[in-house]
PDB file of C-alpha atoms in Angstrom:
ATOM      1  CA  UNK A   1      12.032  24.785  -1.053  1.00 61.00           C
ATOM      2  CA  UNK A   2      10.604  24.565  -4.224  1.00 66.00           C
ATOM      3  CA  UNK A   3      13.638  22.971  -5.740  1.00 72.00           C
ATOM      4  CA  UNK A   4      13.744  19.898  -3.364  1.00 77.00           C
ATOM      5  CA  UNK A   5      10.536  19.369  -3.863  1.00 85.00           C
ATOM      6  CA  UNK A   6      10.832  19.386  -7.836  1.00 88.00           C
ATOM      7  CA  UNK A   7      14.009  16.343  -7.328  1.00 92.00           C
ATOM      8  CA  UNK A   8      11.789  14.621  -4.939  1.00 90.00           C
ATOM      9  CA  UNK A   9       8.725  14.551  -7.284  1.00 89.00           C
ATOM     10  CA  UNK A  10      11.511  13.546 -10.248  1.00 93.00           C
ATOM     11  CA  UNK A  11      13.054  10.697  -7.964  1.00 94.00           C
ATOM     12  CA  UNK A  12       9.568   9.556  -7.409  1.00 93.00           C
ATOM     13  CA  UNK A  13       8.813   8.957 -11.086  1.00 94.00           C
ATOM     14  CA  UNK A  14      12.403   7.218 -11.811  1.00 96.00           C
ATOM     15  CA  UNK A  15      11.426   4.923  -8.569  1.00 95.00           C
ATOM     16  CA  UNK A  16       7.923   4.282 -10.021  1.00 95.00           C
ATOM     17  CA  UNK A  17       9.105   3.503 -13.245  1.00 96.00           C
ATOM     18  CA  UNK A  18      11.648   1.270 -12.037  1.00 96.00           C
ATOM     19  CA  UNK A  19       9.046  -0.488 -10.143  1.00 96.00           C
ATOM     20  CA  UNK A  20       6.794  -0.927 -13.105  1.00 95.00           C
ATOM     21  CA  UNK A  21      10.041  -2.640 -15.155  1.00 96.00           C
ATOM     22  CA  UNK A  22      10.553  -4.702 -12.216  1.00 95.00           C
ATOM     23  CA  UNK A  23       6.605  -5.909 -12.663  1.00 93.00           C
ATOM     24  CA  UNK A  24       7.117  -6.440 -16.180  1.00 94.00           C
ATOM     25  CA  UNK A  25       9.913  -8.566 -15.110  1.00 95.00           C
ATOM     26  CA  UNK A  26       8.202 -10.807 -12.903  1.00 93.00           C
ATOM     27  CA  UNK A  27       5.376 -11.150 -15.320  1.00 91.00           C
ATOM     28  CA  UNK A  28       7.521 -12.498 -18.000  1.00 93.00           C
ATOM     29  CA  UNK A  29      10.311 -14.257 -16.425  1.00 89.00           C
ATOM     30  CA  UNK A  30       9.520 -16.654 -13.333  1.00 84.00           C
ATOM     31  CA  UNK A  31      12.933 -16.582 -12.213  1.00 91.00           C
ATOM     32  CA  UNK A  32      12.743 -12.288 -11.810  1.00 92.00           C
ATOM     33  CA  UNK A  33       9.742 -13.274  -9.276  1.00 91.00           C
ATOM     34  CA  UNK A  34      11.752 -15.984  -7.701  1.00 90.00           C
ATOM     35  CA  UNK A  35      14.740 -13.466  -7.268  1.00 92.00           C
ATOM     36  CA  UNK A  36      11.819 -10.766  -6.329  1.00 93.00           C
ATOM     37  CA  UNK A  37      10.986 -12.995  -3.092  1.00 91.00           C
ATOM     38  CA  UNK A  38      14.212 -13.691  -2.566  1.00 92.00           C
ATOM     39  CA  UNK A  39      15.478 -10.433  -2.309  1.00 93.00           C
ATOM     40  CA  UNK A  40      12.746  -9.575  -0.166  1.00 94.00           C
ATOM     41  CA  UNK A  41      11.470  -7.512  -2.255  1.00 94.00           C
ATOM     42  CA  UNK A  42       7.974  -7.189  -0.672  1.00 94.00           C
ATOM     43  CA  UNK A  43       9.592  -5.764   2.535  1.00 95.00           C
ATOM     44  CA  UNK A  44      11.038  -3.451   0.245  1.00 95.00           C
ATOM     45  CA  UNK A  45       7.873  -2.128  -1.518  1.00 95.00           C
ATOM     46  CA  UNK A  46       6.082  -2.218   1.843  1.00 96.00           C
ATOM     47  CA  UNK A  47       8.090   0.058   3.545  1.00 95.00           C
ATOM     48  CA  UNK A  48       8.386   2.460   0.562  1.00 94.00           C
ATOM     49  CA  UNK A  49       4.579   2.470   0.504  1.00 94.00           C
ATOM     50  CA  UNK A  50       4.605   3.135   4.403  1.00 94.00           C
ATOM     51  CA  UNK A  51       7.471   6.077   3.676  1.00 92.00           C
ATOM     52  CA  UNK A  52       5.312   7.882   0.927  1.00 91.00           C
ATOM     53  CA  UNK A  53       2.075   7.242   2.825  1.00 91.00           C
ATOM     54  CA  UNK A  54       3.726   9.215   6.130  1.00 89.00           C
ATOM     55  CA  UNK A  55       4.831  11.639   3.791  1.00 88.00           C
ATOM     56  CA  UNK A  56       1.662  12.555   1.865  1.00 86.00           C
ATOM     57  CA  UNK A  57       0.035  13.142   5.433  1.00 80.00           C
ATOM     58  CA  UNK A  58       2.217  13.599   8.451  1.00 74.00           C
ATOM     59  CA  UNK A  59       1.377  12.465  11.725  1.00 69.00           C
ATOM     60  CA  UNK A  60      -0.516  14.764  13.916  1.00 67.00           C
ATOM     61  CA  UNK A  61       2.554  16.652  16.538  1.00 62.00           C
ATOM     62  CA  UNK A  62       2.770  14.913  19.701  1.00 60.00           C
ATOM     63  CA  UNK A  63       3.437  15.933  23.154  1.00 56.00           C
ATOM     64  CA  UNK A  64       2.253  19.376  24.358  1.00 47.00           C
ATOM     65  CA  UNK A  65       1.829  20.626  20.702  1.00 45.00           C
ATOM     66  CA  UNK A  66      -1.061  19.509  19.716  1.00 44.00           C
ATOM     67  CA  UNK A  67      -3.610  21.685  17.644  1.00 43.00           C
ATOM     68  CA  UNK A  68      -6.604  20.037  19.681  1.00 43.00           C
ATOM     69  CA  UNK A  69      -7.612  22.961  21.833  1.00 44.00           C
ATOM     70  CA  UNK A  70      -9.319  22.140  24.870  1.00 44.00           C
ATOM     71  CA  UNK A  71      -8.781  18.363  26.521  1.00 46.00           C
ATOM     72  CA  UNK A  72     -10.908  15.692  25.258  1.00 46.00           C
ATOM     73  CA  UNK A  73     -11.489  17.271  21.788  1.00 48.00           C
ATOM     74  CA  UNK A  74     -10.068  15.468  18.753  1.00 52.00           C
ATOM     75  CA  UNK A  75      -7.642  16.784  16.867  1.00 57.00           C
ATOM     76  CA  UNK A  76      -8.537  17.855  12.897  1.00 61.00           C
ATOM     77  CA  UNK A  77      -7.578  15.329  10.112  1.00 65.00           C
ATOM     78  CA  UNK A  78      -4.031  16.583   8.329  1.00 69.00           C
ATOM     79  CA  UNK A  79      -4.324  17.389   5.088  1.00 73.00           C
ATOM     80  CA  UNK A  80      -3.396  15.124   2.075  1.00 77.00           C
ATOM     81  CA  UNK A  81      -0.404  16.429   0.455  1.00 74.00           C
ATOM     82  CA  UNK A  82      -0.017  14.610  -2.523  1.00 73.00           C
ATOM     83  CA  UNK A  83       1.071  15.288  -6.071  1.00 82.00           C
ATOM     84  CA  UNK A  84       1.205  13.167  -9.256  1.00 86.00           C
ATOM     85  CA  UNK A  85       4.362  11.806  -8.387  1.00 90.00           C
ATOM     86  CA  UNK A  86       2.950  10.591  -4.827  1.00 89.00           C
ATOM     87  CA  UNK A  87       0.150   8.888  -6.759  1.00 89.00           C
ATOM     88  CA  UNK A  88       1.976   7.040  -9.648  1.00 93.00           C
ATOM     89  CA  UNK A  89       4.144   5.445  -7.118  1.00 94.00           C
ATOM     90  CA  UNK A  90       1.611   4.237  -4.763  1.00 94.00           C
ATOM     91  CA  UNK A  91      -0.070   2.888  -7.459  1.00 95.00           C
ATOM     92  CA  UNK A  92       3.201   1.127  -9.147  1.00 95.00           C
ATOM     93  CA  UNK A  93       4.293  -0.261  -5.720  1.00 96.00           C
ATOM     94  CA  UNK A  94       0.613  -1.926  -5.013  1.00 95.00           C
ATOM     95  CA  UNK A  95       0.466  -3.187  -8.612  1.00 95.00           C
ATOM     96  CA  UNK A  96       3.414  -4.711  -8.270  1.00 95.00           C
ATOM     97  CA  UNK A  97       2.564  -6.566  -5.049  1.00 94.00           C
ATOM     98  CA  UNK A  98      -0.700  -7.458  -6.523  1.00 92.00           C
ATOM     99  CA  UNK A  99       1.389  -8.998  -9.654  1.00 91.00           C
ATOM    100  CA  UNK A 100       3.849 -10.483  -6.898  1.00 90.00           C
ATOM    101  CA  UNK A 101       0.990 -12.380  -5.012  1.00 88.00           C
ATOM    102  CA  UNK A 102      -1.171 -13.036  -7.889  1.00 82.00           C
ATOM    103  CA  UNK A 103       1.916 -15.218  -9.723  1.00 70.00           C
ATOM    104  CA  UNK A 104       2.911 -16.222  -6.258  1.00 57.00           C
ATOM    105  CA  UNK A 105       1.434 -19.648  -6.947  1.00 57.00           C
ATOM    106  CA  UNK A 106       4.825 -21.121  -7.986  1.00 53.00           C
ATOM    107  CA  UNK A 107       6.531 -23.275  -5.496  1.00 54.00           C
ATOM    108  CA  UNK A 108       9.736 -21.531  -5.835  1.00 50.00           C
ATOM    109  CA  UNK A 109       8.490 -17.897  -5.070  1.00 50.00           C
ATOM    110  CA  UNK A 110       5.571 -19.213  -2.681  1.00 52.00           C
ATOM    111  CA  UNK A 111       8.543 -20.372  -0.185  1.00 63.00           C
ATOM    112  CA  UNK A 112      10.704 -17.209  -0.262  1.00 71.00           C
ATOM    113  CA  UNK A 113       7.437 -14.444   0.183  1.00 80.00           C
ATOM    114  CA  UNK A 114       5.519 -13.811   3.214  1.00 88.00           C
ATOM    115  CA  UNK A 115       2.229 -15.541   3.452  1.00 90.00           C
ATOM    116  CA  UNK A 116      -0.864 -13.599   2.341  1.00 91.00           C
ATOM    117  CA  UNK A 117      -2.239 -13.271   5.961  1.00 92.00           C
ATOM    118  CA  UNK A 118       1.317 -12.118   6.987  1.00 94.00           C
ATOM    119  CA  UNK A 119       1.295  -9.195   4.865  1.00 94.00           C
ATOM    120  CA  UNK A 120      -1.972  -8.003   5.030  1.00 94.00           C
ATOM    121  CA  UNK A 121      -1.727  -7.861   8.978  1.00 95.00           C
ATOM    122  CA  UNK A 122       1.524  -5.772   8.934  1.00 95.00           C
ATOM    123  CA  UNK A 123       0.560  -2.369  10.597  1.00 95.00           C
ATOM    124  CA  UNK A 124       1.581  -0.650   7.016  1.00 95.00           C
ATOM    125  CA  UNK A 125      -0.415  -2.728   4.646  1.00 95.00           C
ATOM    126  CA  UNK A 126      -3.359  -2.420   7.421  1.00 95.00           C
ATOM    127  CA  UNK A 127      -2.662   0.965   7.400  1.00 93.00           C
ATOM    128  CA  UNK A 128      -2.572   1.682   3.652  1.00 94.00           C
ATOM    129  CA  UNK A 129      -6.012  -0.240   3.345  1.00 95.00           C
ATOM    130  CA  UNK A 130      -7.346   2.103   5.906  1.00 94.00           C
ATOM    131  CA  UNK A 131      -6.146   5.360   4.801  1.00 92.00           C
ATOM    132  CA  UNK A 132      -7.051   5.081   0.722  1.00 93.00           C
ATOM    133  CA  UNK A 133     -10.343   2.903   1.489  1.00 93.00           C
ATOM    134  CA  UNK A 134     -11.371   5.798   4.148  1.00 90.00           C
ATOM    135  CA  UNK A 135     -10.316   8.285   1.942  1.00 89.00           C
ATOM    136  CA  UNK A 136     -11.378   7.181  -1.387  1.00 88.00           C
ATOM    137  CA  UNK A 137     -12.010  11.038  -2.679  1.00 88.00           C
ATOM    138  CA  UNK A 138      -8.460  12.013  -2.172  1.00 87.00           C
ATOM    139  CA  UNK A 139      -6.705   9.104  -3.489  1.00 89.00           C
ATOM    140  CA  UNK A 140      -8.951   7.953  -6.437  1.00 88.00           C
ATOM    141  CA  UNK A 141     -10.548   5.338  -7.657  1.00 90.00           C
ATOM    142  CA  UNK A 142      -7.575   3.821  -9.729  1.00 93.00           C
ATOM    143  CA  UNK A 143      -5.318   3.129  -6.724  1.00 93.00           C
ATOM    144  CA  UNK A 144      -8.722   1.890  -4.877  1.00 93.00           C
ATOM    145  CA  UNK A 145      -9.694  -0.272  -7.152  1.00 94.00           C
ATOM    146  CA  UNK A 146      -6.454  -1.738  -7.416  1.00 95.00           C
ATOM    147  CA  UNK A 147      -6.255  -2.045  -3.568  1.00 95.00           C
ATOM    148  CA  UNK A 148      -9.650  -4.143  -3.546  1.00 94.00           C
ATOM    149  CA  UNK A 149      -8.181  -6.562  -6.081  1.00 92.00           C
ATOM    150  CA  UNK A 150      -5.141  -6.619  -4.093  1.00 94.00           C
ATOM    151  CA  UNK A 151      -7.031  -7.620  -1.233  1.00 94.00           C
ATOM    152  CA  UNK A 152      -8.799 -10.292  -3.486  1.00 91.00           C
ATOM    153  CA  UNK A 153      -6.012 -12.157  -4.554  1.00 88.00           C
ATOM    154  CA  UNK A 154      -5.009 -12.209  -0.745  1.00 92.00           C
ATOM    155  CA  UNK A 155      -8.246 -13.256   0.401  1.00 91.00           C
ATOM    156  CA  UNK A 156      -7.901 -15.899  -2.313  1.00 89.00           C
ATOM    157  CA  UNK A 157      -4.504 -17.196  -1.138  1.00 88.00           C
ATOM    158  CA  UNK A 158      -6.116 -17.176   2.805  1.00 91.00           C
ATOM    159  CA  UNK A 159      -9.576 -17.257   3.539  1.00 91.00           C
ATOM    160  CA  UNK A 160      -8.910 -16.574   7.034  1.00 94.00           C
ATOM    161  CA  UNK A 161      -8.349 -12.935   5.800  1.00 94.00           C
ATOM    162  CA  UNK A 162     -11.947 -12.754   5.798  1.00 94.00           C
ATOM    163  CA  UNK A 163     -12.426 -13.533   9.104  1.00 94.00           C
ATOM    164  CA  UNK A 164      -9.699 -11.113   9.947  1.00 95.00           C
ATOM    165  CA  UNK A 165     -10.924  -8.563   8.296  1.00 94.00           C
ATOM    166  CA  UNK A 166     -14.004  -8.508   9.663  1.00 94.00           C
ATOM    167  CA  UNK A 167     -12.676  -8.492  13.129  1.00 95.00           C
ATOM    168  CA  UNK A 168      -9.977  -5.590  12.415  1.00 94.00           C
ATOM    169  CA  UNK A 169     -12.618  -3.476  11.132  1.00 93.00           C
ATOM    170  CA  UNK A 170     -11.324  -3.472   7.846  1.00 93.00           C
ATOM    171  CA  UNK A 171     -14.455  -4.829   5.917  1.00 92.00           C
ATOM    172  CA  UNK A 172     -16.487  -1.867   7.662  1.00 93.00           C
ATOM    173  CA  UNK A 173     -13.645   1.140   6.281  1.00 91.00           C
ATOM    174  CA  UNK A 174     -14.428  -0.721   2.992  1.00 89.00           C
ATOM    175  CA  UNK A 175     -17.933  -1.346   2.767  1.00 90.00           C
ATOM    176  CA  UNK A 176     -17.570   2.539   4.081  1.00 87.00           C
ATOM    177  CA  UNK A 177     -16.380   3.722   0.494  1.00 82.00           C
ATOM    178  CA  UNK A 178     -19.794   2.900  -0.565  1.00 81.00           C
ATOM    179  CA  UNK A 179     -21.629   5.264   1.675  1.00 76.00           C
TER     180      UNK A 179
END
């Protein structure tokens, strides 16, 4: 009902604020960045992004309950169900990941964090990037530009990501934003 969606929105705002506070701590205190990586903060953020993305654009039904009609037709794309709290949470989580990987040149932090290549190749991250790059008008330029910065940081850390992005089709998806 309306009450549960209101409460859910408030909880997303609180989660976004907590992520923003965490990000500030990582920028100002090297120990906070190390603790973030040691406590698998990257995994927690990636999982939260994935949950939020699935909530915003639910998967189509499977099995006998399809909206496709006749066999061979592709199912229409599900509409994006987003609100301000979802956008803020996604932006905060993506910004925190950007900060974590921009500042992870420190040896202690880098040893506990997944490598840039491991992170971007995760299905959740690749899915996020494809979804946002492929649907920029729905997600907005602020999130899109932040994710472009994030990918840029990852590519600077691991140039092999450039080759992977081309082979996987992510680069085409990115360039499709400009079409």
